[in-house]
mmCIF file of N, CA and C in Angstrom:
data_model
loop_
_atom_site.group_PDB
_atom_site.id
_atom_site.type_symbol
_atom_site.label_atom_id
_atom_site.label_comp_id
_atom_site.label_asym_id
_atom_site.label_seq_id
_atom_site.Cartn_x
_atom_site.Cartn_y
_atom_site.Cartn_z
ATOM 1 N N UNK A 20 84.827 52.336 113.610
ATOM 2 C CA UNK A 20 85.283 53.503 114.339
ATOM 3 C C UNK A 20 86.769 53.746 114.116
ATOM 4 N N UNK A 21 87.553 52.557 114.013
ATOM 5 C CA UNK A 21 89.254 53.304 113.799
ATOM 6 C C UNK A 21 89.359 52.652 112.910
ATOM 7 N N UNK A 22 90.267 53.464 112.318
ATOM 8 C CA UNK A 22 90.573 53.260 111.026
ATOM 9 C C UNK A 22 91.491 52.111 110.788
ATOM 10 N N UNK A 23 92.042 51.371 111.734
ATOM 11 C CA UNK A 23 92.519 50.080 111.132
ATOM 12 C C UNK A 23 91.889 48.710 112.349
ATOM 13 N N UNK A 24 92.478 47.408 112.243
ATOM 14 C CA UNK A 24 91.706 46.603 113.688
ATOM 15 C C UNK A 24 93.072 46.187 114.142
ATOM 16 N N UNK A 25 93.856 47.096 114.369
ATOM 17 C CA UNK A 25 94.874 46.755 115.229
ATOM 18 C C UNK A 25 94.555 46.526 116.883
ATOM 19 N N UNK A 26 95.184 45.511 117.283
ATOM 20 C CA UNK A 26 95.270 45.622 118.698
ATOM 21 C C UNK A 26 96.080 46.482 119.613
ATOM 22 N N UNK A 27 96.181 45.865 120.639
ATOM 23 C CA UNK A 27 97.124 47.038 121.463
ATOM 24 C C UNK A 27 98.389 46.114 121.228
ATOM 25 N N UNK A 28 98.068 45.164 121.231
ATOM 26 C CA UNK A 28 99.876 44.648 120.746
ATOM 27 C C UNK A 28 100.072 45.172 119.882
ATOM 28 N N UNK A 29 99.187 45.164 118.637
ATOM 29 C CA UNK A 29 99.936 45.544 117.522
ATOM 30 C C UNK A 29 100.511 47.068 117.325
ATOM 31 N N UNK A 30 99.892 48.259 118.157
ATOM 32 C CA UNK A 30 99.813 49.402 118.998
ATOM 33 C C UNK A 30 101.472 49.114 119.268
ATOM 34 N N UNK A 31 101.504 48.464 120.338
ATOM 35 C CA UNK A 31 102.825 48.534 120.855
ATOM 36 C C UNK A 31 103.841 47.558 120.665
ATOM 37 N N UNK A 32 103.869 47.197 119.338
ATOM 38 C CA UNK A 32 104.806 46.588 118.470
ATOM 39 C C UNK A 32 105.310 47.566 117.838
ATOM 40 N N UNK A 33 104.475 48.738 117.016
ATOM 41 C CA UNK A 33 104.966 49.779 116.626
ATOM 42 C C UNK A 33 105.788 50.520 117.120
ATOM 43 N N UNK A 34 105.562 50.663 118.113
ATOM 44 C CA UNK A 34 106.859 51.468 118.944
ATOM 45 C C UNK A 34 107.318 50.353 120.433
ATOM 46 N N UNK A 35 108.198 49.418 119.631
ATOM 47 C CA UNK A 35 108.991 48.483 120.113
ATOM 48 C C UNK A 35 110.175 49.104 120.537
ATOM 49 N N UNK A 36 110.855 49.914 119.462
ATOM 50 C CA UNK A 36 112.102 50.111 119.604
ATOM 51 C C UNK A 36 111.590 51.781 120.099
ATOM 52 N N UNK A 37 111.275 52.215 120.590
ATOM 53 C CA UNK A 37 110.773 53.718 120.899
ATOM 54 C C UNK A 37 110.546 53.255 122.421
ATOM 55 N N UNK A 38 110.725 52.484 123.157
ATOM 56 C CA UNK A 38 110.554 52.282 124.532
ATOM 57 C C UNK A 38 110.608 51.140 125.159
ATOM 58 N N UNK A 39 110.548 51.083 126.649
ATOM 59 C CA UNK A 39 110.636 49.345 127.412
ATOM 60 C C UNK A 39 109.418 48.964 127.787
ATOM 61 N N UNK A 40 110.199 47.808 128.268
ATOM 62 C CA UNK A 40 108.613 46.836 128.833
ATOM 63 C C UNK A 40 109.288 46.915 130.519
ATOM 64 N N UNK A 41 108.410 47.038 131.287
ATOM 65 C CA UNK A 41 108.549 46.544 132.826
ATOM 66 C C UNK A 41 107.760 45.949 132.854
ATOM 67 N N UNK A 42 107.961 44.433 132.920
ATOM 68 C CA UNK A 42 106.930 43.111 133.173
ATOM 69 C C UNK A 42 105.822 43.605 132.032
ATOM 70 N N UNK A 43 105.094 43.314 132.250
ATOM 71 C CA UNK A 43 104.087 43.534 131.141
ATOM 72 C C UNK A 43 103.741 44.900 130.508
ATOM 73 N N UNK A 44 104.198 45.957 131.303
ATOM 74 C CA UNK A 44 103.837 47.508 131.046
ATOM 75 C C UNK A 44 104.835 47.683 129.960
ATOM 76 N N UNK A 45 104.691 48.333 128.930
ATOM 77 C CA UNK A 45 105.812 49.493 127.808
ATOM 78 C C UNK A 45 105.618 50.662 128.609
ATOM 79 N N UNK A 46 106.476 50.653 129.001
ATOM 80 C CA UNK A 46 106.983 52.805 128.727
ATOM 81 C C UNK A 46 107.187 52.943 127.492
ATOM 82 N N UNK A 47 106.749 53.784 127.232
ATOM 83 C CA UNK A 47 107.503 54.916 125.933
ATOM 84 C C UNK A 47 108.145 55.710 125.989
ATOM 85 N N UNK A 48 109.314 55.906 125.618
ATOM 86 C CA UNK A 48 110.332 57.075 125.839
ATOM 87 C C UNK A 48 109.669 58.547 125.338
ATOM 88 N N UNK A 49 110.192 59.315 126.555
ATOM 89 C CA UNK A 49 109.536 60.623 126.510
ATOM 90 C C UNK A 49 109.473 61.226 124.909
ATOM 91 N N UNK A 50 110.221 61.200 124.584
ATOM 92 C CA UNK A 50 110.786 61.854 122.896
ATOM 93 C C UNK A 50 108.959 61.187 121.843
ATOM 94 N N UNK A 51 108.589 60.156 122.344
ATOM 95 C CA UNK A 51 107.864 59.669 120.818
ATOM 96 C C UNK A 51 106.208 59.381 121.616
ATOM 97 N N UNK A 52 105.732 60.024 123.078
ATOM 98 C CA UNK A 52 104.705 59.993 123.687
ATOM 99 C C UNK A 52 103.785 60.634 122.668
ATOM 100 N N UNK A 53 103.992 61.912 122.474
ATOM 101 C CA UNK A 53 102.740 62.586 121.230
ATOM 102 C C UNK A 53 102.726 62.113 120.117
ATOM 103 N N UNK A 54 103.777 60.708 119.538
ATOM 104 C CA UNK A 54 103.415 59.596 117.902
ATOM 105 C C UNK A 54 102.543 58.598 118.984
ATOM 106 N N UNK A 55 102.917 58.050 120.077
ATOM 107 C CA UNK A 55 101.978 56.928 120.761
ATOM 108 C C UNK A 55 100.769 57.995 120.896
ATOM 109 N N UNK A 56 100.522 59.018 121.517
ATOM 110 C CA UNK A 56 98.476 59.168 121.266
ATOM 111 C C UNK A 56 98.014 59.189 119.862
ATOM 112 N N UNK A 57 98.737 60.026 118.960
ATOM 113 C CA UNK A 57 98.373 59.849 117.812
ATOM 114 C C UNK A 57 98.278 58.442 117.498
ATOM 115 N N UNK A 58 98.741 57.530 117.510
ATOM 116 C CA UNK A 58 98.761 56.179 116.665
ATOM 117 C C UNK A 58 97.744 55.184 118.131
ATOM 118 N N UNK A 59 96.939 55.632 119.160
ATOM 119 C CA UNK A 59 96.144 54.998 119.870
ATOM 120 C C UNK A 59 95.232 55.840 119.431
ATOM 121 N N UNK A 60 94.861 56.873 119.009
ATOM 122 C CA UNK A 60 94.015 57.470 118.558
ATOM 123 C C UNK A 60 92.911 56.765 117.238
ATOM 124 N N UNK A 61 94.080 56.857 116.451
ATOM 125 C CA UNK A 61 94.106 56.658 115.005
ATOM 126 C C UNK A 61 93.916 55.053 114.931
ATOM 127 N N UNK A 62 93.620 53.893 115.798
ATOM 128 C CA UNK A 62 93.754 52.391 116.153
ATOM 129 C C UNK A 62 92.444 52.373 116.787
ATOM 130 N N UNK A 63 91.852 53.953 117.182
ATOM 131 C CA UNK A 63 90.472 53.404 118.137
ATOM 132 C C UNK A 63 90.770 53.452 119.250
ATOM 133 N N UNK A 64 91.844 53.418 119.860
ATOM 134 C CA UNK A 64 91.877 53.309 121.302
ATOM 135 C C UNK A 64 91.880 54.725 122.028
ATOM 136 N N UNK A 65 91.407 55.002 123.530
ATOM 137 C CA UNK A 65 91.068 56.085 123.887
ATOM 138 C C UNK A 65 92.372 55.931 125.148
ATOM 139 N N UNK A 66 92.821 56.813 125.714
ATOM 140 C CA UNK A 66 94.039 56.927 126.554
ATOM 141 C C UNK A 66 93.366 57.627 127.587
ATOM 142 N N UNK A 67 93.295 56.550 128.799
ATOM 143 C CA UNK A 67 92.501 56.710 130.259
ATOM 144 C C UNK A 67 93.240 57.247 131.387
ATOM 145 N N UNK A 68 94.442 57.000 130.854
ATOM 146 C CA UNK A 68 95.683 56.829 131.966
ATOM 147 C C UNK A 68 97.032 56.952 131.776
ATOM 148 N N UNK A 69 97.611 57.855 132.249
ATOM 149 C CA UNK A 69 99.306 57.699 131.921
ATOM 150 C C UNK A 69 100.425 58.196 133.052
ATOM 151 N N UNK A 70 100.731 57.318 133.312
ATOM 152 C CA UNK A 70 101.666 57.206 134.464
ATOM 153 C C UNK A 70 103.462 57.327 134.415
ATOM 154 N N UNK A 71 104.440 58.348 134.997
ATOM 155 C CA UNK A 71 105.624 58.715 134.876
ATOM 156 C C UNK A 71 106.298 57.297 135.004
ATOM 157 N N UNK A 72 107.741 57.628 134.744
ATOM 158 C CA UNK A 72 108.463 56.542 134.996
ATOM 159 C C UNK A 72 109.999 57.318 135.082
ATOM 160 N N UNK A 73 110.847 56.879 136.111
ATOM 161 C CA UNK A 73 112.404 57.151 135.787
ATOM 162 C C UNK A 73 113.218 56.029 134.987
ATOM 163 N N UNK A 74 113.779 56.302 134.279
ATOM 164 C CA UNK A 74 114.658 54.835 133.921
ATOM 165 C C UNK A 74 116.037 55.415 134.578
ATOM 166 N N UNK A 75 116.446 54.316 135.066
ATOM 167 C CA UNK A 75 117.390 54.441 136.504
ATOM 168 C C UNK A 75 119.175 53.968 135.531
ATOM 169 N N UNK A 76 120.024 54.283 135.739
ATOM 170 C CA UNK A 76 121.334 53.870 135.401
ATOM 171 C C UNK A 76 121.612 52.312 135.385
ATOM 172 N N UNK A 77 120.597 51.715 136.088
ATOM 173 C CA UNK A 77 120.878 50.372 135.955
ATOM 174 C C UNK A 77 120.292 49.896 134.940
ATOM 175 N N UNK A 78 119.176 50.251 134.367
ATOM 176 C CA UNK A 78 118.457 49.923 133.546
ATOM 177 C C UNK A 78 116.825 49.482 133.652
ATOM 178 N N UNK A 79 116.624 49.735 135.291
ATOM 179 C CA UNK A 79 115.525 49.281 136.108
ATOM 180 C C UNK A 79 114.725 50.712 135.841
ATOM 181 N N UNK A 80 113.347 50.434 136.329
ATOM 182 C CA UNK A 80 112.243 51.933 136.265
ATOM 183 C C UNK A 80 112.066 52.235 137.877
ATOM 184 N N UNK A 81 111.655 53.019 137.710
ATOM 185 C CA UNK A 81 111.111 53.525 139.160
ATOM 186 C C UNK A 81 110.138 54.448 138.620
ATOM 187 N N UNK A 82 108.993 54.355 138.929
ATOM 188 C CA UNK A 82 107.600 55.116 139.088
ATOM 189 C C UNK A 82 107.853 56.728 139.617
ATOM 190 N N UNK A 83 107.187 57.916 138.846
ATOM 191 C CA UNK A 83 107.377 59.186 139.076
ATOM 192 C C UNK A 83 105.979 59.406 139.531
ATOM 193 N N UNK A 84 105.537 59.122 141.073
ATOM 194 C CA UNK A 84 104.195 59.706 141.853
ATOM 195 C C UNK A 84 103.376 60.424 141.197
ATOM 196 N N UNK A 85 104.384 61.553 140.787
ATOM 197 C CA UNK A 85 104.400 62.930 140.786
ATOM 198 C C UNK A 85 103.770 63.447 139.244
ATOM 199 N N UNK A 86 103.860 62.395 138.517
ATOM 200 C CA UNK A 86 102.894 62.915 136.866
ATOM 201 C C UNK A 86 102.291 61.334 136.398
ATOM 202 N N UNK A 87 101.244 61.224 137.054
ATOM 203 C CA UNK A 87 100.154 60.744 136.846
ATOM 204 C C UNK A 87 98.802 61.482 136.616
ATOM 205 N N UNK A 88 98.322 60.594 135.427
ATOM 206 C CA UNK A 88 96.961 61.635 134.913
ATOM 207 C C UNK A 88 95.951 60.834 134.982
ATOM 208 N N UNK A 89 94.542 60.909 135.364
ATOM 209 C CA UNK A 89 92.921 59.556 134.932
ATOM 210 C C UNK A 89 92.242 60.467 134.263
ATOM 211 N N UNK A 90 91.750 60.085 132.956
ATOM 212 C CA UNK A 90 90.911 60.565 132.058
ATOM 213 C C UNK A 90 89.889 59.377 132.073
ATOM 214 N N UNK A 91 89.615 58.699 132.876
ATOM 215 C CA UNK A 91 88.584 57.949 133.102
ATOM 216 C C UNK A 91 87.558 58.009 133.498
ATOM 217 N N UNK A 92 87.511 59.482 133.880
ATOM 218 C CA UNK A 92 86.053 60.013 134.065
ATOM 219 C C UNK A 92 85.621 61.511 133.341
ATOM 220 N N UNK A 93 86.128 61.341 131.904
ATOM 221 C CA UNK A 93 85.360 62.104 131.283
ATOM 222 C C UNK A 93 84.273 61.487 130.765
ATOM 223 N N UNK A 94 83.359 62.802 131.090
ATOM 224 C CA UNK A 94 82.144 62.948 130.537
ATOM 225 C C UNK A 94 81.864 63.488 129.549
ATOM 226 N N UNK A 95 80.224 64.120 129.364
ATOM 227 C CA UNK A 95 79.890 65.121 128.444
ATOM 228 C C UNK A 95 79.763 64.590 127.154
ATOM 229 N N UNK A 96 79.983 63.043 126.214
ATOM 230 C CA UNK A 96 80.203 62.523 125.303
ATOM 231 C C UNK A 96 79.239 61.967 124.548
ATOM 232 N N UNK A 97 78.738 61.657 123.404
ATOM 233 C CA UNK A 97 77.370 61.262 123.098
ATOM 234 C C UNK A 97 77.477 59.813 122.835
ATOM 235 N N UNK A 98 79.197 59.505 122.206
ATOM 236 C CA UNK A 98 79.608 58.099 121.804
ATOM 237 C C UNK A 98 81.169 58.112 122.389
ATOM 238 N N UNK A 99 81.323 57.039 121.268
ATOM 239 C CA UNK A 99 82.796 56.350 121.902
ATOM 240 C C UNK A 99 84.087 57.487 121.170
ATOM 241 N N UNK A 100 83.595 57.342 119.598
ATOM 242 C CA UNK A 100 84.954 58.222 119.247
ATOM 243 C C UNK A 100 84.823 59.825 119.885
ATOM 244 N N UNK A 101 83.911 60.566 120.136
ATOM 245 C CA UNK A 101 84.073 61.612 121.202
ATOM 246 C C UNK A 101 84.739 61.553 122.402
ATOM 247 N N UNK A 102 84.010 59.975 122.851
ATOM 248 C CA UNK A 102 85.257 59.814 124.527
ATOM 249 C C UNK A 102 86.446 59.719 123.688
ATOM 250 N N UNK A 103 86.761 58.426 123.007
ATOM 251 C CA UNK A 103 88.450 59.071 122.522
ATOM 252 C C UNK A 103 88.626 60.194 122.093
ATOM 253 N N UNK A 104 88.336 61.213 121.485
ATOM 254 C CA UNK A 104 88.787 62.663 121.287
ATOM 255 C C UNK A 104 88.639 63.107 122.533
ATOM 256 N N UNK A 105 88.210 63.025 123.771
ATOM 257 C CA UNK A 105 88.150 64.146 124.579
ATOM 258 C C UNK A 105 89.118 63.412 125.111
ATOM 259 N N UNK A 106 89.711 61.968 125.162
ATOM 260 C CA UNK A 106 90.697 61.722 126.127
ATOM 261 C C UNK A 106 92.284 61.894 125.605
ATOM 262 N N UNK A 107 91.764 61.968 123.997
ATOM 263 C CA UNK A 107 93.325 62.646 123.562
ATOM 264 C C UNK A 107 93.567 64.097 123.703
ATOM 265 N N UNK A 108 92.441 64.764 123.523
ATOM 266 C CA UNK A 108 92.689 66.141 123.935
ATOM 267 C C UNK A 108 93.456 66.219 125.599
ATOM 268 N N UNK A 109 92.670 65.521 126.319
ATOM 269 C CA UNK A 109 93.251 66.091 127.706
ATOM 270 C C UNK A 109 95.049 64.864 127.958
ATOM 271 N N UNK A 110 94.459 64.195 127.156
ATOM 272 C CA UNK A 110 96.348 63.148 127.337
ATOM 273 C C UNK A 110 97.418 63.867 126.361
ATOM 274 N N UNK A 111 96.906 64.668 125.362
ATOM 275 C CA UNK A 111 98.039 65.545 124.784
ATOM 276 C C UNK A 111 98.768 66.911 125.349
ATOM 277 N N UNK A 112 97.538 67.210 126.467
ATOM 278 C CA UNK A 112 97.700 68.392 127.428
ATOM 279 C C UNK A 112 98.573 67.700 127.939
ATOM 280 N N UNK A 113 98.321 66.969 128.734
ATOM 281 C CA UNK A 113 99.051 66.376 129.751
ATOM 282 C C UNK A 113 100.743 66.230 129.474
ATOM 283 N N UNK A 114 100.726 65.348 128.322
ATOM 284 C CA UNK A 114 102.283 65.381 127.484
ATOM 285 C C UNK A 114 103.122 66.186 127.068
ATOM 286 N N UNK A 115 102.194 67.079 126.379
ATOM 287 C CA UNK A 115 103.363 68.736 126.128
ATOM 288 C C UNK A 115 103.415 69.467 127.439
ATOM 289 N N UNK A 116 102.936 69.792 128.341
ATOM 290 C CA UNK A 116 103.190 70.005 129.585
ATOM 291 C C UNK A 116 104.484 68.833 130.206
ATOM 292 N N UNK A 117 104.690 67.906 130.253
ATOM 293 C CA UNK A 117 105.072 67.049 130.787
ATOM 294 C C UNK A 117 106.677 67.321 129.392
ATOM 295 N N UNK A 118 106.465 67.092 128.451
ATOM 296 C CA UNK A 118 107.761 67.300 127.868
ATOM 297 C C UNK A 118 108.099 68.709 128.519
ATOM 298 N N UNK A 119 107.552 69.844 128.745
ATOM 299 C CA UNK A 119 108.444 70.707 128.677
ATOM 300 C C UNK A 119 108.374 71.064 130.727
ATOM 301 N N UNK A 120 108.189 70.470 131.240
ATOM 302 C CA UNK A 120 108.221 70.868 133.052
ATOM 303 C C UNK A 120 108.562 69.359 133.823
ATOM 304 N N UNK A 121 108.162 68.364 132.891
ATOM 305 C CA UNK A 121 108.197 66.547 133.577
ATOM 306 C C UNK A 121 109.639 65.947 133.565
ATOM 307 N N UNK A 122 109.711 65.143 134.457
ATOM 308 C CA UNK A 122 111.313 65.036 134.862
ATOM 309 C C UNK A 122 111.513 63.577 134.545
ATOM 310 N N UNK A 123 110.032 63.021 133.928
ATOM 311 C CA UNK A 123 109.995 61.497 133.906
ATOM 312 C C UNK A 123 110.959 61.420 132.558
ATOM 313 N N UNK A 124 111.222 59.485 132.526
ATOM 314 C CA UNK A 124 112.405 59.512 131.305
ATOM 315 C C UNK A 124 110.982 58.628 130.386
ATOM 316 N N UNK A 125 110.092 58.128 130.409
ATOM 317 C CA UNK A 125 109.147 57.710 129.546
ATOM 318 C C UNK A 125 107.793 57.644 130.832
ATOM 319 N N UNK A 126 106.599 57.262 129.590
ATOM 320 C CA UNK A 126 105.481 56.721 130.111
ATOM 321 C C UNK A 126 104.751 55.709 129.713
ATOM 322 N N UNK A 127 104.097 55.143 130.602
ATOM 323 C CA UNK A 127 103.042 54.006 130.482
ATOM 324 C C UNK A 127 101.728 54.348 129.898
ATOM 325 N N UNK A 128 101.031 54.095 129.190
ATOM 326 C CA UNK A 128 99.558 54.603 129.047
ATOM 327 C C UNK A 128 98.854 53.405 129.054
ATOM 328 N N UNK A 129 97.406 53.758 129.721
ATOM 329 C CA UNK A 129 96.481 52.745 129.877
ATOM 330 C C UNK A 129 95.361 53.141 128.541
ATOM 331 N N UNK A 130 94.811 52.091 127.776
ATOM 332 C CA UNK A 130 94.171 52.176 126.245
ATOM 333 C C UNK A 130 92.886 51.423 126.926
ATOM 334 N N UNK A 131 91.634 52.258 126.367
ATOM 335 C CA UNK A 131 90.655 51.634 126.144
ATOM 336 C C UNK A 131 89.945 51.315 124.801
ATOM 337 N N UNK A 132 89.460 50.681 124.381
ATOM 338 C CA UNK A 132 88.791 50.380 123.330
ATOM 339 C C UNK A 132 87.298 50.233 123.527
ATOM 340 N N UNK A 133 86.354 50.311 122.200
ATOM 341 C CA UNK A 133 84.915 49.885 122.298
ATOM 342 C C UNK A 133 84.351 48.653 123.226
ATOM 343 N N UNK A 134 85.347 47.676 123.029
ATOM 344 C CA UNK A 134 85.214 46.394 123.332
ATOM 345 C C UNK A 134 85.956 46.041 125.012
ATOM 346 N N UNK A 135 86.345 46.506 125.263
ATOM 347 C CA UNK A 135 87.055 46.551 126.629
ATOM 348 C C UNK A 135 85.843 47.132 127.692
#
């Protein structure tokens, strides 16, 4: 199903320097969110979830309530790479909306795979 057998580490090794870690979570800096669906896409993984973040002057995050998305209950799908296309369709909505009205400074995304 994807075109390479990367993991999600290996997912988010790629864009190491494109964002932080809070404890175990990466944000991704707002600027490179639409290369992270493309490259969870393109790995197999389907994007269930993506949650705001502020990065604060200290260097700490604080959570943005306020642009959180669950694509965890799409339906309508016959297989798996359809659920990932329908969950990048609605997580790319979500992002270009969010670059151009969202006040967050990166995001978190939650990845599913076949095997998960």
């Amino acid at each position: 199903m994807s075109e390479t057998n990367m993991t999600e580490a290996d997912l988010i090794s790629l864009f190491n320097d494109k964002g932080v870690f809070c404890g175990s979570e990466f944000i991704v800096n707002r600027a490179y969110c639409g290369d992270f669906l493309q490259a969870s896409k393109s790995a197999g993984f389907a994007v269930i979830g993506i949650e705001g973040f502020y990065l604060l002057k200290d260097g700490s995050l604080k959570p943005n309530l306020d642009e959180i998305a669950d694509f965890s209950d799409i339906e309508d799908v016959n297989n798996f790479g359809e659920y990932i296309e329908a969950c990048f369709k609605a997580a790319n909505r979500f992002v270009v909306n969010m670059n151009s009205n969202g006040e967050s400074d990166g995001y978190c995304f939650t990845l599913t795979d076949l095997e998960s």
